[in-house]
Amino acid sequence: IFFRRLLIMGSLEVVVVEARNLMAKDWNGKSDPFVVLECEGTQHKTVVMKKTLDPVWQQRFIFKVSDPHMAELYFECRDKDFLGSDLLGTYRMTLHSLVQGEPNDQWLHLQNAKHGDLHVIITPQFKNGGLNTPAPRTGTGSGGKLHNTVGSIFNSINSKRSA
């Protein structure tokens, strides 16, 4: 018997908007913060914002994700120094509770830090029903048609395989 694993492929758009109330790590009472993001072995990094505890980045990153039920998104906020960097805080989150195609706008309270928050907007776009689907929409905007649910997507895939 052969088992086929249904690959759930898609992308995850992450916008690092801003941070607030970060810890001061430099002699001048400020920091030079940047954020490192990682998901399924892929890493992205924001630009360094000089001499601030409340940086604004508004930078967009795209991750390819194979399995949103297992994947985690990791944020690491750091202070850039002449040689190396200091940790300002971290945050780790799973993707399975995100709603397919809908922006998830939130402030993340940084862990491993005395204080600091990171503002991000995360929008998953997965094929094959990888995540929760939005609630069905009705009214003139959608013509009264219901959106596909995860179950109907899998039924469609299975019927094509048996044909």
Short mmCIF file of C-alpha atoms in Angstrom, two decimals:
data_model
loop_
_atom_site.label_atom_id
_atom_site.label_comp_id
_atom_site.label_asym_id
_atom_site.label_seq_id
_atom_site.Cartn_x
_atom_site.Cartn_y
_atom_site.Cartn_z
CA ILE A 1 0.00 0.00 0.00
CA PHE A 2 1.31 3.41 -0.96
CA PHE A 3 0.42 6.50 0.97
CA ARG A 4 0.43 9.86 -0.74
CA ARG A 5 0.87 12.95 1.31
CA LEU A 6 -1.22 15.86 0.10
CA LEU A 7 1.20 18.77 -0.06
CA ILE A 8 -0.26 21.96 1.26
CA MET A 9 1.70 24.69 -0.47
CA GLY A 10 1.27 28.38 -0.24
CA SER A 11 2.70 31.65 0.84
CA LEU A 12 2.66 33.74 3.94
CA GLU A 13 2.83 37.52 3.62
CA VAL A 14 4.28 39.21 6.69
CA VAL A 15 4.42 42.98 7.06
CA VAL A 16 6.62 44.21 9.89
CA VAL A 17 4.92 47.52 10.58
CA GLU A 18 6.60 48.98 13.67
CA ALA A 19 7.70 48.40 17.25
CA ARG A 20 7.14 50.37 20.41
CA ASN A 21 8.72 50.72 23.83
CA LEU A 22 11.82 48.65 22.98
CA MET A 23 14.64 48.30 25.48
CA ALA A 24 17.56 50.73 25.27
CA LYS A 25 20.82 48.87 24.64
CA ASP A 26 23.15 51.69 23.54
CA TRP A 27 25.05 54.23 25.67
CA ASN A 28 22.79 57.05 24.36
CA GLY A 29 19.64 55.50 25.85
CA LYS A 30 18.44 54.30 22.43
CA SER A 31 18.81 51.21 20.24
CA ASP A 32 19.40 50.54 16.54
CA PRO A 33 16.68 47.92 16.08
CA PHE A 34 16.04 45.46 13.28
CA VAL A 35 13.89 42.32 13.07
CA VAL A 36 14.89 38.86 11.86
CA LEU A 37 11.97 36.70 10.72
CA GLU A 38 12.17 32.96 10.12
CA CYS A 39 9.71 30.36 8.84
CA GLU A 40 10.53 26.82 7.69
CA GLY A 41 14.23 27.57 7.38
CA THR A 42 13.85 30.77 5.34
CA GLN A 43 15.06 33.96 6.96
CA HIS A 44 14.35 37.62 6.19
CA LYS A 45 15.61 40.77 7.89
CA THR A 46 14.31 44.34 8.13
CA VAL A 47 16.57 47.34 7.71
CA VAL A 48 18.26 48.80 10.79
CA MET A 49 16.53 51.89 12.21
CA LYS A 50 19.06 54.17 13.94
CA LYS A 51 18.73 55.62 17.44
CA THR A 52 15.10 54.81 18.28
CA LEU A 53 12.99 52.79 20.69
CA ASP A 54 9.88 53.12 18.49
CA PRO A 55 10.98 52.18 14.95
CA VAL A 56 8.68 52.17 11.91
CA TRP A 57 9.65 49.72 9.16
CA GLN A 58 6.55 48.96 7.07
CA GLN A 59 8.47 46.20 5.29
CA ARG A 60 6.80 43.29 3.49
CA PHE A 61 8.19 39.76 3.28
CA ILE A 62 6.90 36.59 1.60
CA PHE A 63 7.55 33.08 2.89
CA LYS A 64 6.84 29.86 1.00
CA VAL A 65 5.24 27.42 3.41
CA SER A 66 4.70 23.71 2.78
CA ASP A 67 2.56 22.80 5.80
CA PRO A 68 0.83 25.56 7.79
CA HIS A 69 -0.28 23.08 10.46
CA MET A 70 3.33 22.38 11.40
CA ALA A 71 5.06 25.65 10.50
CA GLU A 72 6.02 28.32 13.00
CA LEU A 73 6.86 31.96 12.41
CA TYR A 74 9.68 33.30 14.56
CA PHE A 75 10.49 36.97 15.18
CA GLU A 76 13.71 38.17 16.77
CA CYS A 77 14.13 41.88 17.46
CA ARG A 78 17.78 42.92 17.79
CA ASP A 79 19.91 46.01 18.40
CA LYS A 80 22.66 46.46 15.79
CA ASP A 81 26.08 47.22 17.24
CA PHE A 82 29.41 47.98 15.60
CA LEU A 83 30.35 44.33 16.11
CA GLY A 84 27.34 42.02 16.32
CA SER A 85 23.95 42.69 17.91
CA ASP A 86 22.06 42.47 21.21
CA LEU A 87 18.72 40.74 21.75
CA LEU A 88 15.72 43.05 22.26
CA GLY A 89 13.10 40.28 22.37
CA THR A 90 11.57 37.32 20.54
CA TYR A 91 8.17 35.97 19.59
CA ARG A 92 7.19 32.54 18.21
CA MET A 93 3.78 31.74 16.75
CA THR A 94 2.05 28.87 14.98
CA LEU A 95 0.08 29.40 11.77
CA HIS A 96 -2.76 26.90 12.16
CA SER A 97 -5.20 29.38 13.75
CA LEU A 98 -4.85 31.99 10.98
CA VAL A 99 -7.73 32.43 8.54
CA GLN A 100 -6.99 31.82 4.87
CA GLY A 101 -6.66 35.04 2.87
CA GLU A 102 -7.51 37.39 5.74
CA PRO A 103 -4.97 39.84 7.19
CA ASN A 104 -4.15 39.15 10.84
CA ASP A 105 -3.16 42.56 12.27
CA GLN A 106 -1.70 42.30 15.77
CA TRP A 107 0.72 43.61 18.35
CA LEU A 108 3.05 40.91 19.66
CA HIS A 109 4.41 41.38 23.18
CA LEU A 110 8.10 40.48 22.91
CA GLN A 111 9.31 37.63 25.09
CA ASN A 112 12.78 37.42 26.63
CA ALA A 113 12.56 41.19 27.13
CA LYS A 114 11.64 43.51 29.99
CA HIS A 115 9.33 45.39 27.62
CA GLY A 116 8.59 45.96 23.95
CA ASP A 117 5.93 45.16 21.36
CA LEU A 118 6.09 44.36 17.65
CA HIS A 119 3.26 45.30 15.24
CA VAL A 120 2.83 42.84 12.34
CA ILE A 121 0.23 42.01 9.70
CA ILE A 122 0.20 38.36 8.58
CA THR A 123 -1.82 37.15 5.59
CA PRO A 124 -1.78 33.44 4.65
CA GLN A 125 -2.50 32.30 1.08
CA PHE A 126 -2.58 28.48 0.99
CA LYS A 127 -3.68 26.03 -1.67
CA ASN A 128 -5.59 22.82 -0.94
CA GLY A 129 -7.39 24.18 2.10
CA GLY A 130 -4.30 24.45 4.27
CA LEU A 131 -5.86 26.73 6.88
CA ASN A 132 -9.23 27.81 8.19
CA THR A 133 -11.39 29.34 5.50
CA PRO A 134 -13.27 32.57 6.07
CA ALA A 135 -16.92 32.41 7.07
CA PRO A 136 -19.25 32.24 4.06
CA ARG A 137 -20.21 35.66 2.77
CA THR A 138 -23.63 36.59 1.57
CA GLY A 139 -25.15 39.66 -0.02
CA THR A 140 -24.56 41.54 -3.22
CA GLY A 141 -20.77 41.65 -2.82
CA SER A 142 -20.41 37.91 -3.45
CA GLY A 143 -23.53 37.35 -5.54
CA GLY A 144 -24.95 35.13 -2.79
CA LYS A 145 -22.45 32.34 -3.57
CA LEU A 146 -20.81 30.55 -0.70
CA HIS A 147 -17.03 30.28 -0.61
CA ASN A 148 -15.45 26.81 -0.75
CA THR A 149 -14.86 25.17 2.59
CA VAL A 150 -11.92 22.93 3.39
CA GLY A 151 -14.14 19.85 3.03
CA SER A 152 -15.39 20.76 -0.45
CA ILE A 153 -11.85 21.44 -1.62
CA PHE A 154 -10.70 18.00 -0.47
CA ASN A 155 -13.76 16.39 -2.06
CA SER A 156 -12.91 18.08 -5.36
CA ILE A 157 -9.30 16.84 -5.19
CA ASN A 158 -10.36 13.28 -4.32
CA SER A 159 -12.93 13.13 -7.16
CA LYS A 160 -10.27 14.22 -9.68
CA ARG A 161 -7.88 11.50 -8.44
CA SER A 162 -10.47 8.73 -8.84
CA ALA A 163 -11.38 9.82 -12.38
#
